[in-house]
Amino acid sequence: GQNIDQPTEMTATEGAIVQINCTYQTSGFNGLFWYQQHAGEAPTFLSYNVLDGLEEKGRFSSFLSRSKGYSYLLLKELQMKDSASYLCAVYSSASKIIFGSGTRLSIRP
Amino acid sequence: EPEVTQTPSHQVTQMGQEVILRCVPISNHLYFYWYRQILGQKVEFLVSFYNNEISEKSEIFDDQFSVERPDGSNFTLKIRSTKLEDSAMYFCASRKGLEDRGSYNEQFFGPGTRLTVL
């Protein structure tokens, strides 16, 4: 079966750091994406991991452990505009991305 | 910066009618996708398309749905005999291919078409 789990909601404080976890069980694995989605808008690409380890891109970092079926997205120096849903998604085959249900992140001042 | 475009932004239709959702992928991209997102739910894969044929489709993508690349720029999703439960946001996406290995897997999403079936 195909299963991607991530917390439904999280709250964090402006300027702080937050880590959003994702675990997955899929029939195939060709990489893992993190997308950001604001309400009513399309997902926008944040990161892509295909090898184990940490990928850093500005205030955002993403980690992957393929053996554990685990990833996290780390957001630093949180800003109010970071309030959005964060979608963990697995490239299960060359043609198909499977999305998790998303984590709705609320940033408080 | 090139982007995926979709028209219309909002489509309202009566149950049982046919709708065609249009997408213009990024011009040098080779792979095309349709996803849908029912309000408050997760993004769901519908179909992928490469080299003028369907590469993969989900169980959602039944005989009610079809895709077409009628010319060199457009990519369409046709929904026949729409049902109330087809109401959703439909996203088109495209990706370049294998030429640029640094980021070739990134899928670029269009802004979506909100379909409302009454």
PDB file of C-alpha atoms in Angstrom:
ATOM      1  CA  GLY A   1       0.000   0.000   0.000  1.00  0.00           C
ATOM      2  CA  GLN A   2       0.908   3.665  -0.133  1.00  0.00           C
ATOM      3  CA  ASN A   3       1.032   5.604   3.091  1.00  0.00           C
ATOM      4  CA  ILE A   4       2.503   8.988   3.918  1.00  0.00           C
ATOM      5  CA  ASP A   5       2.040  10.308   7.451  1.00  0.00           C
ATOM      6  CA  GLN A   6       2.667  13.787   8.766  1.00  0.00           C
ATOM      7  CA  PRO A   7       1.133  15.773  11.613  1.00  0.00           C
ATOM      8  CA  THR A   8      -2.097  17.547  10.773  1.00  0.00           C
ATOM      9  CA  GLU A   9      -1.303  20.830  12.478  1.00  0.00           C
ATOM     10  CA  MET A  10       1.594  22.583  14.168  1.00  0.00           C
ATOM     11  CA  THR A  11       2.046  25.971  15.763  1.00  0.00           C
ATOM     12  CA  ALA A  12       5.293  27.869  16.190  1.00  0.00           C
ATOM     13  CA  THR A  13       6.493  31.338  17.148  1.00  0.00           C
ATOM     14  CA  GLU A  14       7.900  33.945  14.798  1.00  0.00           C
ATOM     15  CA  GLY A  15      11.688  33.785  14.762  1.00  0.00           C
ATOM     16  CA  ALA A  16      11.800  30.232  16.095  1.00  0.00           C
ATOM     17  CA  ILE A  17      12.644  26.911  14.451  1.00  0.00           C
ATOM     18  CA  VAL A  18      10.137  24.183  13.595  1.00  0.00           C
ATOM     19  CA  GLN A  19      10.603  20.625  12.359  1.00  0.00           C
ATOM     20  CA  ILE A  20       7.855  18.876  10.404  1.00  0.00           C
ATOM     21  CA  ASN A  21       8.214  15.107  10.281  1.00  0.00           C
ATOM     22  CA  CYS A  22       7.068  12.726   7.588  1.00  0.00           C
ATOM     23  CA  THR A  23       7.101   8.947   7.466  1.00  0.00           C
ATOM     24  CA  TYR A  24       6.293   6.978   4.359  1.00  0.00           C
ATOM     25  CA  GLN A  25       5.620   3.481   3.126  1.00  0.00           C
ATOM     26  CA  THR A  26       5.308   3.299  -0.638  1.00  0.00           C
ATOM     27  CA  SER A  27       5.656   0.547  -3.213  1.00  0.00           C
ATOM     28  CA  GLY A  28       8.421   2.451  -4.985  1.00  0.00           C
ATOM     29  CA  PHE A  29      10.765   5.269  -4.058  1.00  0.00           C
ATOM     30  CA  ASN A  30      12.566   7.625  -6.384  1.00  0.00           C
ATOM     31  CA  GLY A  31      12.850  10.611  -4.106  1.00  0.00           C
ATOM     32  CA  LEU A  32      10.947  12.768  -1.642  1.00  0.00           C
ATOM     33  CA  PHE A  33       9.623  16.288  -2.094  1.00  0.00           C
ATOM     34  CA  TRP A  34       8.496  18.981   0.250  1.00  0.00           C
ATOM     35  CA  TYR A  35       6.031  21.512  -1.087  1.00  0.00           C
ATOM     36  CA  GLN A  36       4.523  24.609   0.470  1.00  0.00           C
ATOM     37  CA  GLN A  37       0.881  25.382  -0.206  1.00  0.00           C
ATOM     38  CA  HIS A  38      -0.978  28.515   0.806  1.00  0.00           C
ATOM     39  CA  ALA A  39      -4.761  28.245   0.999  1.00  0.00           C
ATOM     40  CA  GLY A  40      -6.358  28.307  -2.433  1.00  0.00           C
ATOM     41  CA  GLU A  41      -3.037  28.235  -4.242  1.00  0.00           C
ATOM     42  CA  ALA A  42      -0.918  25.656  -6.029  1.00  0.00           C
ATOM     43  CA  PRO A  43       1.873  23.758  -4.267  1.00  0.00           C
ATOM     44  CA  THR A  44       5.272  25.373  -4.663  1.00  0.00           C
ATOM     45  CA  PHE A  45       8.475  23.362  -4.627  1.00  0.00           C
ATOM     46  CA  LEU A  46      10.717  23.600  -1.567  1.00  0.00           C
ATOM     47  CA  SER A  47      13.095  20.644  -1.693  1.00  0.00           C
ATOM     48  CA  TYR A  48      13.891  17.274  -3.191  1.00  0.00           C
ATOM     49  CA  ASN A  49      15.871  14.497  -1.497  1.00  0.00           C
ATOM     50  CA  VAL A  50      16.873  11.284  -3.203  1.00  0.00           C
ATOM     51  CA  LEU A  51      19.927  10.353  -1.118  1.00  0.00           C
ATOM     52  CA  ASP A  52      20.175  10.059   2.652  1.00  0.00           C
ATOM     53  CA  GLY A  53      21.222  13.179   4.463  1.00  0.00           C
ATOM     54  CA  LEU A  54      20.486  16.830   4.850  1.00  0.00           C
ATOM     55  CA  GLU A  55      19.845  19.308   2.040  1.00  0.00           C
ATOM     56  CA  GLU A  56      20.020  22.947   3.038  1.00  0.00           C
ATOM     57  CA  LYS A  57      18.503  25.806   1.116  1.00  0.00           C
ATOM     58  CA  GLY A  58      18.446  29.115   2.917  1.00  0.00           C
ATOM     59  CA  ARG A  59      16.043  29.008   5.870  1.00  0.00           C
ATOM     60  CA  PHE A  60      14.746  25.605   4.793  1.00  0.00           C
ATOM     61  CA  SER A  61      16.452  22.234   5.219  1.00  0.00           C
ATOM     62  CA  SER A  62      15.199  18.766   4.430  1.00  0.00           C
ATOM     63  CA  PHE A  63      16.481  15.456   5.731  1.00  0.00           C
ATOM     64  CA  LEU A  64      15.964  11.950   4.408  1.00  0.00           C
ATOM     65  CA  SER A  65      16.584   8.477   5.810  1.00  0.00           C
ATOM     66  CA  ARG A  66      15.540   5.902   3.252  1.00  0.00           C
ATOM     67  CA  SER A  67      16.173   2.946   5.561  1.00  0.00           C
ATOM     68  CA  LYS A  68      13.759   4.408   8.109  1.00  0.00           C
ATOM     69  CA  GLY A  69      11.244   5.760   5.604  1.00  0.00           C
ATOM     70  CA  TYR A  70      11.572   9.119   7.296  1.00  0.00           C
ATOM     71  CA  SER A  71      12.050  12.726   6.349  1.00  0.00           C
ATOM     72  CA  TYR A  72      11.767  16.076   8.024  1.00  0.00           C
ATOM     73  CA  LEU A  73      11.532  19.668   6.911  1.00  0.00           C
ATOM     74  CA  LEU A  74      13.264  22.201   9.123  1.00  0.00           C
ATOM     75  CA  LEU A  75      12.255  25.836   8.941  1.00  0.00           C
ATOM     76  CA  LYS A  76      14.464  28.390  10.671  1.00  0.00           C
ATOM     77  CA  GLU A  77      13.913  32.052  11.574  1.00  0.00           C
ATOM     78  CA  LEU A  78      10.201  31.656  11.076  1.00  0.00           C
ATOM     79  CA  GLN A  79       8.295  34.505   9.489  1.00  0.00           C
ATOM     80  CA  MET A  80       4.565  35.155   9.489  1.00  0.00           C
ATOM     81  CA  LYS A  81       4.473  34.424   5.748  1.00  0.00           C
ATOM     82  CA  ASP A  82       5.589  30.855   6.502  1.00  0.00           C
ATOM     83  CA  SER A  83       2.065  30.137   7.733  1.00  0.00           C
ATOM     84  CA  ALA A  84       0.933  27.559   5.177  1.00  0.00           C
ATOM     85  CA  SER A  85       0.468  23.859   4.643  1.00  0.00           C
ATOM     86  CA  TYR A  86       3.598  21.814   4.073  1.00  0.00           C
ATOM     87  CA  LEU A  87       3.185  18.752   1.916  1.00  0.00           C
ATOM     88  CA  CYS A  88       5.429  15.726   2.042  1.00  0.00           C
ATOM     89  CA  ALA A  89       5.327  13.847  -1.261  1.00  0.00           C
ATOM     90  CA  VAL A  90       7.040  10.715  -2.537  1.00  0.00           C
ATOM     91  CA  TYR A  91       8.071  10.017  -6.100  1.00  0.00           C
ATOM     92  CA  SER A  92       6.846   6.445  -6.100  1.00  0.00           C
ATOM     93  CA  SER A  93       7.597   5.827  -9.789  1.00  0.00           C
ATOM     94  CA  ALA A  94       8.993   7.745 -12.736  1.00  0.00           C
ATOM     95  CA  SER A  95       5.562   9.126 -13.420  1.00  0.00           C
ATOM     96  CA  LYS A  96       3.764   9.503 -10.121  1.00  0.00           C
ATOM     97  CA  ILE A  97       3.983  11.617  -6.978  1.00  0.00           C
ATOM     98  CA  ILE A  98       2.006  10.587  -3.917  1.00  0.00           C
ATOM     99  CA  PHE A  99       1.183  13.378  -1.498  1.00  0.00           C
ATOM    100  CA  GLY A 100       0.663  13.274   2.219  1.00  0.00           C
ATOM    101  CA  SER A 101      -2.276  15.112   3.701  1.00  0.00           C
ATOM    102  CA  GLY A 102      -0.125  18.078   4.639  1.00  0.00           C
ATOM    103  CA  THR A 103       0.791  19.808   7.866  1.00  0.00           C
ATOM    104  CA  ARG A 104      -0.915  23.131   8.502  1.00  0.00           C
ATOM    105  CA  LEU A 105       1.644  25.386  10.171  1.00  0.00           C
ATOM    106  CA  SER A 106       0.469  28.462  12.057  1.00  0.00           C
ATOM    107  CA  ILE A 107       2.991  31.109  13.078  1.00  0.00           C
ATOM    108  CA  ARG A 108       2.146  33.317  16.031  1.00  0.00           C
ATOM    109  CA  PRO A 109       3.842  36.661  16.722  1.00  0.00           C
TER     110      PRO A 109
ATOM    111  CA  GLU B   1      10.527  33.045 -15.470  1.00  0.00           C
ATOM    112  CA  PRO B   2       8.515  30.473 -17.439  1.00  0.00           C
ATOM    113  CA  GLU B   3       5.455  29.085 -15.718  1.00  0.00           C
ATOM    114  CA  VAL B   4       2.616  26.648 -16.197  1.00  0.00           C
ATOM    115  CA  THR B   5      -0.665  28.367 -16.986  1.00  0.00           C
ATOM    116  CA  GLN B   6      -4.199  27.039 -16.662  1.00  0.00           C
ATOM    117  CA  THR B   7      -7.565  28.220 -17.940  1.00  0.00           C
ATOM    118  CA  PRO B   8     -10.149  28.903 -16.793  1.00  0.00           C
ATOM    119  CA  SER B   9      -9.333  29.796 -13.209  1.00  0.00           C
ATOM    120  CA  HIS B  10     -12.871  28.863 -12.158  1.00  0.00           C
ATOM    121  CA  GLN B  11     -15.389  26.708 -14.002  1.00  0.00           C
ATOM    122  CA  VAL B  12     -18.968  26.199 -12.890  1.00  0.00           C
ATOM    123  CA  THR B  13     -20.964  23.472 -14.593  1.00  0.00           C
ATOM    124  CA  GLN B  14     -24.161  21.504 -14.193  1.00  0.00           C
ATOM    125  CA  MET B  15     -24.046  17.870 -13.187  1.00  0.00           C
ATOM    126  CA  GLY B  16     -23.899  15.654 -16.249  1.00  0.00           C
ATOM    127  CA  GLN B  17     -22.165  18.220 -18.440  1.00  0.00           C
ATOM    128  CA  GLU B  18     -18.737  17.814 -19.988  1.00  0.00           C
ATOM    129  CA  VAL B  19     -15.876  20.158 -19.117  1.00  0.00           C
ATOM    130  CA  ILE B  20     -12.446  20.670 -20.613  1.00  0.00           C
ATOM    131  CA  LEU B  21      -9.694  22.084 -18.440  1.00  0.00           C
ATOM    132  CA  ARG B  22      -6.770  23.588 -20.266  1.00  0.00           C
ATOM    133  CA  CYS B  23      -3.116  23.818 -19.405  1.00  0.00           C
ATOM    134  CA  VAL B  24      -0.060  25.234 -21.129  1.00  0.00           C
ATOM    135  CA  PRO B  25       3.021  23.525 -19.705  1.00  0.00           C
ATOM    136  CA  ILE B  26       6.453  25.127 -19.701  1.00  0.00           C
ATOM    137  CA  SER B  27       7.648  25.056 -23.276  1.00  0.00           C
ATOM    138  CA  ASN B  28      10.697  22.770 -23.077  1.00  0.00           C
ATOM    139  CA  HIS B  29       9.125  20.326 -20.629  1.00  0.00           C
ATOM    140  CA  LEU B  30       8.412  16.779 -21.693  1.00  0.00           C
ATOM    141  CA  TYR B  31       6.330  15.303 -18.891  1.00  0.00           C
ATOM    142  CA  PHE B  32       2.836  16.476 -17.994  1.00  0.00           C
ATOM    143  CA  TYR B  33       0.552  15.699 -15.091  1.00  0.00           C
ATOM    144  CA  TRP B  34      -2.925  16.326 -13.744  1.00  0.00           C
ATOM    145  CA  TYR B  35      -3.706  16.340 -10.029  1.00  0.00           C
ATOM    146  CA  ARG B  36      -6.846  17.207  -8.143  1.00  0.00           C
ATOM    147  CA  GLN B  37      -7.465  18.492  -4.636  1.00  0.00           C
ATOM    148  CA  ILE B  38     -10.899  18.295  -3.102  1.00  0.00           C
ATOM    149  CA  LEU B  39     -11.412  21.137  -0.632  1.00  0.00           C
ATOM    150  CA  GLY B  40      -9.673  20.376   2.648  1.00  0.00           C
ATOM    151  CA  GLN B  41      -8.146  17.147   1.360  1.00  0.00           C
ATOM    152  CA  LYS B  42      -4.797  16.109  -0.016  1.00  0.00           C
ATOM    153  CA  VAL B  43      -3.460  16.521  -3.515  1.00  0.00           C
ATOM    154  CA  GLU B  44      -4.224  13.379  -5.531  1.00  0.00           C
ATOM    155  CA  PHE B  45      -2.414  12.154  -8.617  1.00  0.00           C
ATOM    156  CA  LEU B  46      -4.677  11.595 -11.619  1.00  0.00           C
ATOM    157  CA  VAL B  47      -2.506  10.948 -14.663  1.00  0.00           C
ATOM    158  CA  SER B  48       0.915  11.431 -16.199  1.00  0.00           C
ATOM    159  CA  PHE B  49       1.625  11.921 -19.893  1.00  0.00           C
ATOM    160  CA  TYR B  50       4.810  11.586 -21.909  1.00  0.00           C
ATOM    161  CA  ASN B  51       5.581  11.262 -25.589  1.00  0.00           C
ATOM    162  CA  ASN B  52       1.930  11.696 -26.520  1.00  0.00           C
ATOM    163  CA  GLU B  53       0.623   8.889 -24.384  1.00  0.00           C
ATOM    164  CA  ILE B  54      -0.457   8.195 -20.831  1.00  0.00           C
ATOM    165  CA  SER B  55       2.445   6.919 -18.701  1.00  0.00           C
ATOM    166  CA  GLU B  56       0.501   6.140 -15.576  1.00  0.00           C
ATOM    167  CA  LYS B  57      -2.959   6.785 -14.193  1.00  0.00           C
ATOM    168  CA  SER B  58      -4.599   6.413 -10.815  1.00  0.00           C
ATOM    169  CA  GLU B  59      -7.734   4.509  -9.942  1.00  0.00           C
ATOM    170  CA  ILE B  60      -9.545   7.852  -9.915  1.00  0.00           C
ATOM    171  CA  PHE B  61      -8.801   8.316 -13.615  1.00  0.00           C
ATOM    172  CA  ASP B  62     -11.550   6.126 -15.019  1.00  0.00           C
ATOM    173  CA  ASP B  63     -13.414   6.258 -18.328  1.00  0.00           C
ATOM    174  CA  GLN B  64     -14.980   9.552 -17.315  1.00  0.00           C
ATOM    175  CA  PHE B  65     -11.609  11.253 -17.775  1.00  0.00           C
ATOM    176  CA  SER B  66      -9.373  11.719 -20.777  1.00  0.00           C
ATOM    177  CA  VAL B  67      -6.277  13.768 -21.595  1.00  0.00           C
ATOM    178  CA  GLU B  68      -4.992  15.142 -24.836  1.00  0.00           C
ATOM    179  CA  ARG B  69      -2.153  17.200 -26.203  1.00  0.00           C
ATOM    180  CA  PRO B  70      -3.932  18.626 -29.242  1.00  0.00           C
ATOM    181  CA  ASP B  71      -1.012  20.773 -30.380  1.00  0.00           C
ATOM    182  CA  GLY B  72       2.530  21.636 -29.366  1.00  0.00           C
ATOM    183  CA  SER B  73       1.562  23.760 -26.406  1.00  0.00           C
ATOM    184  CA  ASN B  74      -1.745  22.746 -24.826  1.00  0.00           C
ATOM    185  CA  PHE B  75      -2.487  19.839 -22.500  1.00  0.00           C
ATOM    186  CA  THR B  76      -6.150  19.232 -21.684  1.00  0.00           C
ATOM    187  CA  LEU B  77      -8.187  17.247 -19.193  1.00  0.00           C
ATOM    188  CA  LYS B  78     -11.706  16.330 -20.273  1.00  0.00           C
ATOM    189  CA  ILE B  79     -14.274  15.234 -17.713  1.00  0.00           C
ATOM    190  CA  ARG B  80     -17.383  13.694 -19.226  1.00  0.00           C
ATOM    191  CA  SER B  81     -20.731  13.661 -17.450  1.00  0.00           C
ATOM    192  CA  THR B  82     -19.534  15.542 -14.382  1.00  0.00           C
ATOM    193  CA  LYS B  83     -20.677  14.511 -10.915  1.00  0.00           C
ATOM    194  CA  LEU B  84     -21.014  16.537  -7.728  1.00  0.00           C
ATOM    195  CA  GLU B  85     -17.956  14.801  -6.293  1.00  0.00           C
ATOM    196  CA  ASP B  86     -15.822  16.035  -9.191  1.00  0.00           C
ATOM    197  CA  SER B  87     -15.889  19.485  -7.577  1.00  0.00           C
ATOM    198  CA  ALA B  88     -12.257  20.182  -6.734  1.00  0.00           C
ATOM    199  CA  MET B  89      -9.187  22.183  -7.637  1.00  0.00           C
ATOM    200  CA  TYR B  90      -7.445  20.658 -10.641  1.00  0.00           C
ATOM    201  CA  PHE B  91      -3.734  21.279 -10.987  1.00  0.00           C
ATOM    202  CA  CYS B  92      -1.642  20.735 -14.069  1.00  0.00           C
ATOM    203  CA  ALA B  93       2.109  20.215 -13.645  1.00  0.00           C
ATOM    204  CA  SER B  94       5.067  19.698 -15.932  1.00  0.00           C
ATOM    205  CA  ARG B  95       8.694  18.723 -15.590  1.00  0.00           C
ATOM    206  CA  LYS B  96      11.636  19.029 -17.875  1.00  0.00           C
ATOM    207  CA  GLY B  97      13.027  15.530 -18.169  1.00  0.00           C
ATOM    208  CA  LEU B  98      16.458  14.035 -17.795  1.00  0.00           C
ATOM    209  CA  GLU B  99      18.626  16.693 -19.362  1.00  0.00           C
ATOM    210  CA  ASP B 100      19.310  18.675 -16.205  1.00  0.00           C
ATOM    211  CA  ARG B 101      20.031  16.074 -13.550  1.00  0.00           C
ATOM    212  CA  GLY B 102      20.391  18.703 -10.864  1.00  0.00           C
ATOM    213  CA  SER B 103      16.689  19.409 -10.752  1.00  0.00           C
ATOM    214  CA  TYR B 104      15.083  17.276 -13.390  1.00  0.00           C
ATOM    215  CA  ASN B 105      12.572  15.762 -11.015  1.00  0.00           C
ATOM    216  CA  GLU B 106      11.010  19.054 -10.000  1.00  0.00           C
ATOM    217  CA  GLN B 107       7.416  19.341 -11.078  1.00  0.00           C
ATOM    218  CA  PHE B 108       6.153  22.854 -11.677  1.00  0.00           C
ATOM    219  CA  PHE B 109       2.506  23.363 -10.827  1.00  0.00           C
ATOM    220  CA  GLY B 110       0.054  25.656 -12.534  1.00  0.00           C
ATOM    221  CA  PRO B 111      -2.264  27.895 -10.469  1.00  0.00           C
ATOM    222  CA  GLY B 112      -5.154  25.460 -10.793  1.00  0.00           C
ATOM    223  CA  THR B 113      -8.717  25.467 -12.063  1.00  0.00           C
ATOM    224  CA  ARG B 114     -11.454  25.412  -9.467  1.00  0.00           C
ATOM    225  CA  LEU B 115     -14.256  23.207 -10.801  1.00  0.00           C
ATOM    226  CA  THR B 116     -17.664  23.538  -9.189  1.00  0.00           C
ATOM    227  CA  VAL B 117     -20.339  21.045 -10.207  1.00  0.00           C
ATOM    228  CA  LEU B 118     -23.895  22.043  -9.287  1.00  0.00           C
TER     229      LEU B 118
END
